[in-house]
């Protein structure tokens, strides 16, 4: 961002048209999420669960959280509500960010004293409800995007398995784990500056998350 804020990072399909997003715009969006996380009192090591579809908003939330030393728990939007709720509770998430009002309503139905859910924020609301929405929850100006120093072995993310053999298992990955993959992409010349990547897998899948953005 400091070197080339106008550099094109993403192109996504919004309102029936392709829109380009540069590095400075992604950083500004991530800064707004960081300001909201700080306002909510989130501290390094706290877990943020995210059940959101692929898009620039996913990247901005992930970058915001990782930059503050928070732990991101990505969940699949097409999973059943009970499983999403169980994973969020198992990871001890302090906040649950969801794609839309439908998912928020479905989660509210499965919430119980035995399986409580953290506060929810809806990225793309379709109807009014009790959960907060990004339109009111995010500050309009987040200031400057920041990156806090973290130890290489600090926990970065908890990624849950598919759960085909019982409940999903939370795989704990450090910042060094992810950086090792990124470094190998560079070392093998698998990714080049003029490449265009098409995002197909969910960003909650580590292959897409590491190689996709």
Coordinates of N, CA and C in Angstrom, one line a residue:
X1 N 0.8 -1.2 0.0 CA 0.0 0.0 0.0 C 0.9 1.3 0.0
X2 N 1.9 1.3 0.8 CA 2.8 2.4 0.9 C 3.5 2.7 -0.4
X3 N 3.9 1.6 -1.1 CA 4.6 1.7 -2.4 C 3.8 2.1 -3.5
X4 N 2.6 1.5 -3.6 CA 1.8 1.8 -4.8 C 0.3 1.7 -4.5
X5 N -0.3 2.7 -3.8 CA -1.7 2.6 -3.4 C -2.7 2.5 -4.6
X6 N -2.2 2.9 -5.8 CA -3.1 2.9 -6.9 C -3.0 1.6 -7.7
X7 N -2.2 0.7 -7.2 CA -2.0 -0.6 -7.9 C -3.3 -1.4 -7.8
X8 N -3.8 -2.0 -8.9 CA -5.0 -2.8 -9.0 C -4.8 -4.1 -8.3
X9 N -5.6 -4.4 -7.3 CA -5.5 -5.7 -6.6 C -6.6 -6.7 -7.0
X10 N -7.8 -6.1 -7.1 CA -9.0 -7.0 -7.3 C -9.9 -6.4 -8.3
X11 N -10.7 -7.3 -8.9 CA -11.8 -7.0 -9.8 C -12.9 -7.9 -9.5
X12 N -14.0 -7.3 -9.0 CA -15.2 -8.1 -8.6 C -16.4 -7.6 -9.2
X13 N -17.4 -8.5 -9.3 CA -18.7 -8.2 -10.0 C -19.7 -7.7 -9.0
X14 N -20.1 -6.4 -9.1 CA -21.0 -5.8 -8.2 C -22.0 -5.0 -9.0
X15 N -23.3 -5.1 -8.7 CA -24.4 -4.3 -9.3 C -24.3 -4.5 -10.9
X16 N -24.1 -5.7 -11.3 CA -24.2 -6.1 -12.7 C -23.0 -5.5 -13.5
X17 N -21.9 -5.2 -12.9 CA -20.7 -4.7 -13.6 C -19.5 -5.1 -12.8
X18 N -18.4 -5.2 -13.6 CA -17.1 -5.4 -13.0 C -16.5 -4.1 -12.5
X19 N -16.0 -4.2 -11.2 CA -15.4 -3.0 -10.6 C -14.0 -3.3 -10.1
X20 N -13.1 -2.4 -10.4 CA -11.7 -2.5 -10.0 C -11.5 -1.9 -8.6
X21 N -10.6 -2.6 -7.8 CA -10.3 -2.1 -6.5 C -8.8 -2.1 -6.3
X22 N -8.3 -0.9 -5.9 CA -6.8 -0.8 -5.8 C -6.4 -1.0 -4.3
X23 N -5.1 -1.1 -4.1 CA -4.5 -1.4 -2.8 C -4.9 -0.3 -1.8
X24 N -5.0 0.9 -2.2 CA -5.3 2.0 -1.2 C -6.8 1.8 -0.7
X25 N -7.7 1.4 -1.6 CA -9.1 1.2 -1.3 C -9.3 0.0 -0.3
X26 N -8.5 -1.1 -0.6 CA -8.6 -2.2 0.3 C -8.1 -1.8 1.7
X27 N -7.0 -1.1 1.7 CA -6.4 -0.7 3.0 C -7.4 0.2 3.8
X28 N -8.1 1.1 3.1 CA -9.0 2.0 3.7 C -10.2 1.2 4.3
X29 N -10.6 0.3 3.6 CA -11.7 -0.6 4.0 C -11.3 -1.4 5.3
X30 N -10.1 -2.0 5.2 CA -9.6 -2.7 6.3 C -9.4 -1.9 7.6
X31 N -9.0 -0.6 7.4 CA -8.8 0.3 8.5 C -10.1 0.6 9.2
X32 N -11.2 0.6 8.4 CA -12.6 0.8 9.1 C -12.9 -0.4 10.0
X33 N -12.6 -1.6 9.5 CA -12.8 -2.8 10.3 C -12.0 -2.7 11.6
X34 N -10.7 -2.3 11.4 CA -9.8 -2.2 12.6 C -10.3 -1.3 13.6
X35 N -10.8 -0.1 13.1 CA -11.4 0.9 14.1 C -12.6 0.3 14.8
X36 N -13.4 -0.5 14.1 CA -14.6 -1.1 14.8 C -14.1 -2.2 15.8
X37 N -13.1 -3.0 15.4 CA -12.6 -4.0 16.3 C -12.1 -3.4 17.6
X38 N -11.3 -2.3 17.4 CA -10.8 -1.6 18.6 C -11.9 -1.1 19.5
X39 N -12.9 -0.5 18.8 CA -14.0 0.1 19.6 C -14.7 -1.0 20.4
X40 N -14.8 -2.2 19.9 CA -15.4 -3.4 20.6 C -14.5 -4.0 21.6
X41 N -13.3 -3.5 21.8 CA -12.4 -3.9 22.8 C -11.6 -5.2 22.5
X42 N -11.6 -5.6 21.2 CA -10.9 -6.8 20.8 C -9.4 -6.7 21.0
X43 N -8.8 -7.7 21.5 CA -7.3 -7.7 21.8 C -6.7 -8.9 21.0
X44 N -5.3 -8.7 20.8 CA -4.6 -9.8 20.1 C -4.9 -11.2 20.7
X45 N -5.1 -12.1 19.8 CA -5.5 -13.5 20.3 C -7.0 -13.7 20.3
X46 N -7.8 -12.7 20.3 CA -9.3 -12.9 20.2 C -9.7 -13.4 18.9
X47 N -10.7 -14.2 18.9 CA -11.1 -14.9 17.6 C -12.3 -14.2 17.0
X48 N -12.2 -14.0 15.7 CA -13.2 -13.4 14.8 C -13.7 -14.5 13.9
X49 N -15.0 -14.9 14.0 CA -15.5 -15.9 13.0 C -16.2 -15.2 11.9
X50 N -16.0 -15.7 10.7 CA -16.5 -15.0 9.4 C -17.1 -16.0 8.5
X51 N -18.5 -15.8 8.3 CA -19.2 -16.7 7.4 C -19.7 -15.8 6.3
X52 N -18.8 -15.5 5.4 CA -19.0 -14.5 4.3 C -18.5 -15.1 3.0
X53 N -19.3 -14.7 1.9 CA -18.9 -15.1 0.6 C -17.6 -14.5 0.1
X54 N -17.0 -15.1 -0.9 CA -15.8 -14.5 -1.5 C -16.1 -13.1 -2.0
X55 N -15.1 -12.2 -1.8 CA -15.2 -10.8 -2.2 C -14.2 -9.9 -1.5
X56 N -14.1 -8.7 -1.9 CA -13.1 -7.8 -1.4 C -13.4 -7.6 0.1
X57 N -14.7 -7.6 0.5 CA -15.0 -7.4 1.9 C -14.4 -8.5 2.8
X58 N -14.4 -9.8 2.2 CA -13.7 -10.9 3.0 C -12.3 -10.6 3.2
X59 N -11.6 -10.1 2.1 CA -10.2 -9.8 2.2 C -9.9 -8.7 3.2
X60 N -10.7 -7.7 3.2 CA -10.5 -6.5 4.1 C -10.7 -6.9 5.5
X61 N -11.7 -7.7 5.8 CA -11.9 -8.2 7.2 C -10.8 -9.0 7.7
X62 N -10.3 -10.0 6.8 CA -9.2 -10.8 7.2 C -7.9 -10.1 7.4
X63 N -7.6 -9.1 6.5 CA -6.4 -8.3 6.7 C -6.5 -7.4 7.9
X64 N -7.7 -6.9 8.2 CA -7.8 -6.0 9.4 C -7.6 -6.8 10.6
X65 N -8.1 -8.0 10.7 CA -8.0 -8.8 11.9 C -6.5 -9.3 12.1
X66 N -5.9 -9.8 11.0 CA -4.6 -10.3 11.1 C -3.6 -9.2 11.4
X67 N -3.9 -8.0 10.9 CA -3.0 -6.8 11.2 C -3.0 -6.4 12.6
X68 N -4.1 -6.8 13.3 CA -4.2 -6.5 14.8 C -3.8 -7.6 15.7
X69 N -3.4 -8.8 15.1 CA -3.1 -9.9 15.8 C -4.3 -10.7 16.3
X70 N -5.4 -10.5 15.7 CA -6.6 -11.3 16.0 C -6.6 -12.6 15.2
X71 N -7.4 -13.5 15.6 CA -7.4 -14.8 15.0 C -8.7 -15.0 14.2
X72 N -8.5 -15.3 12.9 CA -9.7 -15.4 12.0 C -10.1 -16.8 11.9
X73 N -11.4 -17.0 12.1 CA -12.1 -18.3 12.0 C -13.0 -18.3 10.8
X74 N -12.5 -18.7 9.6 CA -13.4 -18.7 8.4 C -14.4 -19.9 8.4
X75 N -15.6 -19.6 8.1 CA -16.7 -20.6 8.0 C -17.3 -20.6 6.7
X76 N -17.9 -21.7 6.3 CA -18.5 -21.9 4.9 C -20.0 -21.4 4.9
X77 N -20.3 -20.5 4.0 CA -21.6 -19.9 3.9 C -22.7 -20.9 3.6
X78 N -22.3 -22.0 2.9 CA -23.3 -23.0 2.5 C -23.4 -24.2 3.5
X79 N -22.7 -24.0 4.7 CA -22.8 -25.0 5.7 C -24.2 -24.9 6.4
X80 N -24.6 -25.9 7.2 CA -25.9 -25.8 7.9 C -25.7 -24.9 9.1
X81 N -26.7 -24.2 9.6 CA -26.6 -23.2 10.7 C -26.1 -23.9 12.0
X82 N -26.5 -25.1 12.3 CA -26.1 -25.7 13.5 C -24.6 -25.9 13.5
X83 N -24.0 -26.3 12.3 CA -22.6 -26.5 12.2 C -21.8 -25.2 12.3
X84 N -22.3 -24.2 11.7 CA -21.7 -22.9 11.8 C -21.7 -22.4 13.2
X85 N -22.8 -22.6 13.9 CA -22.9 -22.1 15.3 C -21.9 -22.9 16.2
X86 N -21.9 -24.3 15.9 CA -21.0 -25.1 16.7 C -19.5 -24.7 16.5
X87 N -19.1 -24.4 15.3 CA -17.7 -24.0 15.0 C -17.4 -22.7 15.7
X88 N -18.3 -21.8 15.6 CA -18.1 -20.4 16.2 C -17.9 -20.6 17.7
X89 N -18.8 -21.4 18.3 CA -18.7 -21.6 19.8 C -17.4 -22.4 20.2
X90 N -17.1 -23.4 19.4 CA -15.9 -24.2 19.6 C -14.6 -23.4 19.6
X91 N -14.6 -22.4 18.6 CA -13.4 -21.6 18.5 C -13.4 -20.4 19.5
X92 N -14.5 -20.3 20.3 CA -14.6 -19.3 21.3 C -14.5 -17.9 20.6
X93 N -15.3 -17.7 19.5 CA -15.3 -16.5 18.8 C -15.9 -15.4 19.6
X94 N -15.3 -14.2 19.6 CA -15.9 -13.0 20.2 C -16.8 -12.2 19.4
X95 N -16.8 -12.5 18.0 CA -17.6 -11.8 17.1 C -17.8 -12.7 15.9
X96 N -19.1 -12.7 15.3 CA -19.4 -13.5 14.2 C -19.9 -12.6 13.1
X97 N -19.2 -12.5 12.0 CA -19.6 -11.7 10.8 C -20.2 -12.6 9.8
X98 N -21.4 -12.3 9.4 CA -22.1 -13.2 8.4 C -22.5 -12.4 7.2
X99 N -22.8 -13.2 6.1 CA -23.0 -12.7 4.8 C -24.3 -11.9 4.7
X100 N -25.4 -12.4 5.2 CA -26.7 -11.8 4.9 C -27.7 -12.0 6.1
X101 N -28.8 -11.4 6.0 CA -29.9 -11.5 7.0 C -30.4 -12.9 7.1
X102 N -30.5 -13.7 6.0 CA -31.0 -15.0 6.0 C -30.1 -15.9 6.9
X103 N -28.8 -15.8 6.8 CA -27.9 -16.6 7.6 C -28.0 -16.2 9.1
X104 N -28.1 -14.9 9.3 CA -28.2 -14.4 10.7 C -29.5 -14.9 11.3
X105 N -30.6 -14.9 10.6 CA -31.9 -15.4 11.1 C -31.8 -16.9 11.4
X106 N -31.2 -17.7 10.5 CA -31.0 -19.1 10.7 C -30.2 -19.5 11.9
X107 N -29.1 -18.7 12.1 CA -28.3 -18.9 13.3 C -29.0 -18.6 14.6
X108 N -29.9 -17.5 14.6 CA -30.6 -17.2 15.8 C -31.6 -18.3 16.2
X109 N -32.0 -19.1 15.2 CA -33.0 -20.2 15.5 C -32.3 -21.4 16.2
X110 N -31.0 -21.5 16.0 CA -30.2 -22.7 16.6 C -29.5 -22.3 17.8
X111 N -29.5 -21.0 18.1 CA -28.8 -20.6 19.3 C -29.5 -21.1 20.6
X112 N -28.7 -21.5 21.6 CA -29.3 -22.0 22.8 C -28.4 -21.7 24.0
X113 N -28.8 -21.8 25.2 CA -27.9 -21.6 26.4 C -26.7 -22.5 26.3
X114 N -26.9 -23.7 25.7 CA -25.8 -24.7 25.6 C -24.9 -24.3 24.5
X115 N -25.4 -23.6 23.5 CA -24.6 -23.2 22.3 C -24.8 -21.7 22.0
X116 N -24.3 -20.8 22.9 CA -24.5 -19.4 22.7 C -23.6 -18.9 21.6
X117 N -24.1 -17.8 20.9 CA -23.4 -17.2 19.8 C -22.9 -15.9 20.2
X118 N -21.8 -15.5 19.7 CA -21.3 -14.1 19.9 C -22.1 -13.1 19.2
X119 N -21.9 -11.8 19.4 CA -22.6 -10.8 18.7 C -22.4 -10.9 17.2
X120 N -23.4 -10.6 16.4 CA -23.3 -10.8 14.9 C -23.3 -9.5 14.2
X121 N -22.6 -9.4 13.1 CA -22.6 -8.3 12.2 C -22.9 -8.8 10.8
X122 N -23.9 -8.2 10.1 CA -24.3 -8.6 8.7 C -23.6 -7.7 7.7
X123 N -22.9 -8.4 6.7 CA -22.3 -7.6 5.7 C -23.2 -7.1 4.6
X124 N -24.2 -7.9 4.2 CA -25.1 -7.5 3.2 C -26.6 -7.8 3.6
X125 N -27.1 -6.9 4.4 CA -28.5 -7.1 5.0 C -29.5 -7.1 3.9
X126 N -30.5 -7.9 4.1 CA -31.6 -8.0 3.1 C -32.9 -7.6 3.8
X127 N -32.9 -7.6 5.2 CA -34.1 -7.3 6.0 C -33.7 -6.8 7.3
X128 N -34.6 -6.1 8.0 CA -34.2 -5.6 9.3 C -34.2 -6.8 10.3
X129 N -33.4 -6.6 11.4 CA -33.3 -7.7 12.4 C -32.6 -7.2 13.6
X130 N -32.3 -8.1 14.5 CA -31.6 -7.7 15.7 C -30.1 -7.6 15.6
X131 N -29.5 -8.2 14.5 CA -28.1 -8.1 14.3 C -27.7 -6.8 13.7
X132 N -26.4 -6.3 14.1 CA -25.9 -5.1 13.5 C -25.6 -5.3 12.0
X133 N -25.5 -4.2 11.3 CA -25.1 -4.2 9.9 C -23.9 -3.3 9.7
X134 N -23.1 -3.6 8.6 CA -21.9 -2.9 8.4 C -22.2 -1.4 8.1
X135 N -23.4 -1.1 7.6 CA -23.8 0.3 7.3 C -23.7 1.2 8.6
X136 N -24.1 0.6 9.7 CA -24.1 1.4 11.0 C -23.0 1.0 11.9
X137 N -22.5 -0.3 11.8 CA -21.5 -0.8 12.7 C -20.1 -0.3 12.4
X138 N -19.8 -0.1 11.1 CA -18.5 0.3 10.7 C -18.4 1.9 10.7
X139 N -17.3 2.4 11.3 CA -17.1 3.9 11.1 C -16.9 4.3 9.7
X140 N -17.2 5.5 9.3 CA -17.0 5.9 8.0 C -15.6 6.1 7.6
X141 N -14.8 6.5 8.6 CA -13.3 6.7 8.4 C -12.6 5.9 9.5
X142 N -11.8 5.0 9.1 CA -11.0 4.2 10.0 C -9.6 4.7 10.3
X143 N -9.2 5.8 9.6 CA -7.9 6.2 9.8 C -6.9 5.4 9.0
X144 N -5.8 5.1 9.5 CA -4.7 4.4 8.8 C -4.7 3.0 9.1
X145 N -4.6 2.1 8.1 CA -4.5 0.7 8.3 C -3.1 0.4 9.0
X146 N -3.2 -0.4 10.1 CA -2.0 -0.7 10.8 C -1.7 -2.2 10.8
X147 N -0.4 -2.5 11.0 CA 0.0 -3.9 11.1 C 0.9 -4.0 12.4
X148 N 0.4 -4.7 13.4 CA 1.1 -4.9 14.6 C 2.1 -6.0 14.5
X149 N 3.2 -5.9 15.2 CA 4.2 -6.9 15.1 C 3.7 -8.2 15.9
X150 N 3.9 -9.3 15.3 CA 3.5 -10.6 16.0 C 4.6 -11.6 15.9
X151 N 4.6 -12.5 16.8 CA 5.6 -13.6 16.7 C 5.3 -14.5 15.6
X152 N 6.3 -15.1 14.9 CA 6.0 -16.0 13.8 C 5.1 -17.2 14.2
X153 N 5.2 -17.7 15.4 CA 4.4 -18.8 15.8 C 3.1 -18.4 16.4
X154 N 2.8 -17.1 16.4 CA 1.5 -16.6 16.9 C 0.3 -17.2 16.0
X155 N -0.8 -17.6 16.7 CA -1.9 -18.2 16.0 C -2.5 -17.1 15.1
X156 N -2.7 -17.5 13.8 CA -3.3 -16.5 12.8 C -4.7 -16.9 12.5
X157 N -5.0 -18.2 12.4 CA -6.3 -18.6 11.9 C -6.6 -20.0 12.4
X158 N -7.9 -20.3 12.6 CA -8.4 -21.7 12.9 C -9.3 -22.1 11.7
X159 N -8.9 -23.1 11.0 CA -9.7 -23.5 9.8 C -10.3 -24.9 10.1
X160 N -11.6 -25.0 10.0 CA -12.3 -26.2 10.3 C -12.4 -27.1 9.1
X161 N -12.2 -28.4 9.4 CA -12.3 -29.5 8.4 C -13.8 -29.6 8.0
X162 N -14.1 -30.5 7.0 CA -15.4 -30.6 6.6 C -16.3 -31.3 7.6
X163 N -15.8 -32.1 8.5 CA -16.6 -32.8 9.5 C -17.4 -34.0 8.9
X164 N -16.8 -34.6 7.9 CA -17.5 -35.8 7.3 C -17.4 -37.0 8.3
X165 N -16.5 -37.0 9.2 CA -16.4 -38.1 10.2 C -16.6 -37.5 11.6
X166 N -17.8 -37.0 11.8 CA -18.1 -36.4 13.1 C -18.0 -34.9 13.1
X167 N -17.9 -34.3 14.2 CA -17.8 -32.8 14.3 C -16.5 -32.3 13.6
X168 N -16.5 -31.1 13.0 CA -15.3 -30.6 12.3 C -14.2 -30.4 13.3
X169 N -13.0 -30.5 12.8 CA -11.8 -30.3 13.7 C -11.2 -28.9 13.3
X170 N -10.9 -28.1 14.3 CA -10.3 -26.8 14.1 C -8.8 -26.9 13.9
X171 N -8.3 -26.7 12.7 CA -6.8 -26.7 12.5 C -6.2 -25.3 12.8
X172 N -5.3 -25.3 13.7 CA -4.7 -24.1 14.1 C -3.4 -23.8 13.3
X173 N -3.4 -22.7 12.6 CA -2.3 -22.3 11.7 C -1.7 -21.0 12.2
X174 N -0.4 -20.9 12.2 CA 0.4 -19.7 12.7 C 0.6 -18.8 11.5
X175 N 1.1 -17.6 11.8 CA 1.5 -16.7 10.8 C 2.6 -17.3 9.9
X176 N 3.5 -18.0 10.6 CA 4.7 -18.6 9.9 C 4.2 -19.7 9.0
X177 N 3.1 -20.4 9.3 CA 2.6 -21.4 8.4 C 2.2 -20.8 7.1
X178 N 1.4 -19.7 7.2 CA 0.9 -19.1 6.0 C 2.0 -18.4 5.2
X179 N 3.0 -17.7 5.9 CA 4.1 -17.1 5.2 C 5.0 -18.1 4.5
X180 N 5.1 -19.3 5.0 CA 5.9 -20.3 4.4 C 5.3 -20.7 3.0
X181 N 4.0 -20.8 3.0 CA 3.3 -21.1 1.7 C 3.5 -20.0 0.7
X182 N 3.4 -18.7 1.2 CA 3.5 -17.6 0.3 C 5.0 -17.5 -0.2
X183 N 5.9 -17.8 0.6 CA 7.3 -17.7 0.2 C 7.6 -18.8 -0.8
X184 N 7.0 -20.0 -0.7 CA 7.2 -21.0 -1.7 C 6.6 -20.7 -3.0
X185 N 5.5 -20.0 -3.0 CA 4.9 -19.5 -4.3 C 5.9 -18.6 -5.0
X186 N 6.6 -17.8 -4.2 CA 7.6 -16.9 -4.8 C 8.8 -17.6 -5.3
X187 N 9.3 -18.5 -4.4 CA 10.5 -19.3 -4.7 C 10.3 -20.2 -6.0
X188 N 9.2 -20.7 -6.2 CA 8.9 -21.6 -7.3 C 8.5 -20.8 -8.5
X189 N 8.3 -19.5 -8.4 CA 7.8 -18.7 -9.5 C 6.5 -19.1 -10.0
X190 N 5.7 -19.6 -9.0 CA 4.3 -20.1 -9.4 C 3.4 -18.8 -9.6
X191 N 3.7 -17.8 -8.9 CA 2.9 -16.5 -9.1 C 3.8 -15.4 -9.6
X192 N 3.3 -14.7 -10.7 CA 4.1 -13.6 -11.2 C 3.3 -12.3 -11.2
X193 N 4.0 -11.2 -11.2 CA 3.3 -9.9 -11.1 C 2.2 -9.6 -12.1
X194 N 2.4 -10.2 -13.3 CA 1.4 -9.9 -14.4 C 0.3 -11.0 -14.4
X195 N 0.2 -11.9 -13.5 CA -0.8 -13.0 -13.5 C -2.2 -12.4 -13.1
X196 N -3.2 -13.0 -13.6 CA -4.6 -12.8 -13.1 C -5.1 -14.1 -12.6
X197 N -5.6 -14.0 -11.3 CA -6.1 -15.2 -10.7 C -7.6 -15.2 -10.6
X198 N -8.3 -16.2 -11.0 CA -9.7 -16.3 -10.9 C -10.1 -17.1 -9.6
X199 N -10.8 -16.4 -8.7 CA -11.2 -17.0 -7.4 C -12.4 -17.9 -7.6
X200 N -12.2 -19.2 -7.3 CA -13.2 -20.2 -7.5 C -13.6 -20.9 -6.2
X201 N -12.6 -21.4 -5.5 CA -12.8 -22.1 -4.2 C -13.3 -21.0 -3.2
X202 N -14.0 -21.4 -2.2 CA -14.3 -20.5 -1.1 C -13.0 -20.0 -0.4
X203 N -13.0 -18.7 0.0 CA -11.8 -18.2 0.7 C -11.6 -18.8 2.1
X204 N -12.7 -19.5 2.6 CA -12.5 -20.2 3.8 C -11.7 -21.5 3.6
X205 N -11.3 -21.8 2.4 CA -10.4 -22.9 2.1 C -9.0 -22.4 2.0
X206 N -8.1 -23.0 2.7 CA -6.7 -22.4 2.8 C -6.0 -22.4 1.4
X207 N -6.3 -23.2 0.5 CA -5.7 -23.2 -0.8 C -6.0 -21.9 -1.5
X208 N -7.3 -21.5 -1.5 CA -7.8 -20.3 -2.1 C -7.3 -19.1 -1.3
X209 N -7.3 -19.2 0.0 CA -6.9 -18.1 0.8 C -5.4 -17.7 0.6
X210 N -4.6 -18.8 0.5 CA -3.1 -18.6 0.4 C -2.8 -18.2 -1.1
X211 N -3.3 -19.0 -2.0 CA -2.9 -18.7 -3.4 C -3.8 -17.7 -4.1
X212 N -5.0 -17.5 -3.6 CA -5.9 -16.6 -4.3 C -5.7 -15.1 -4.0
X213 N -5.3 -14.8 -2.8 CA -5.1 -13.3 -2.6 C -3.9 -13.1 -1.7

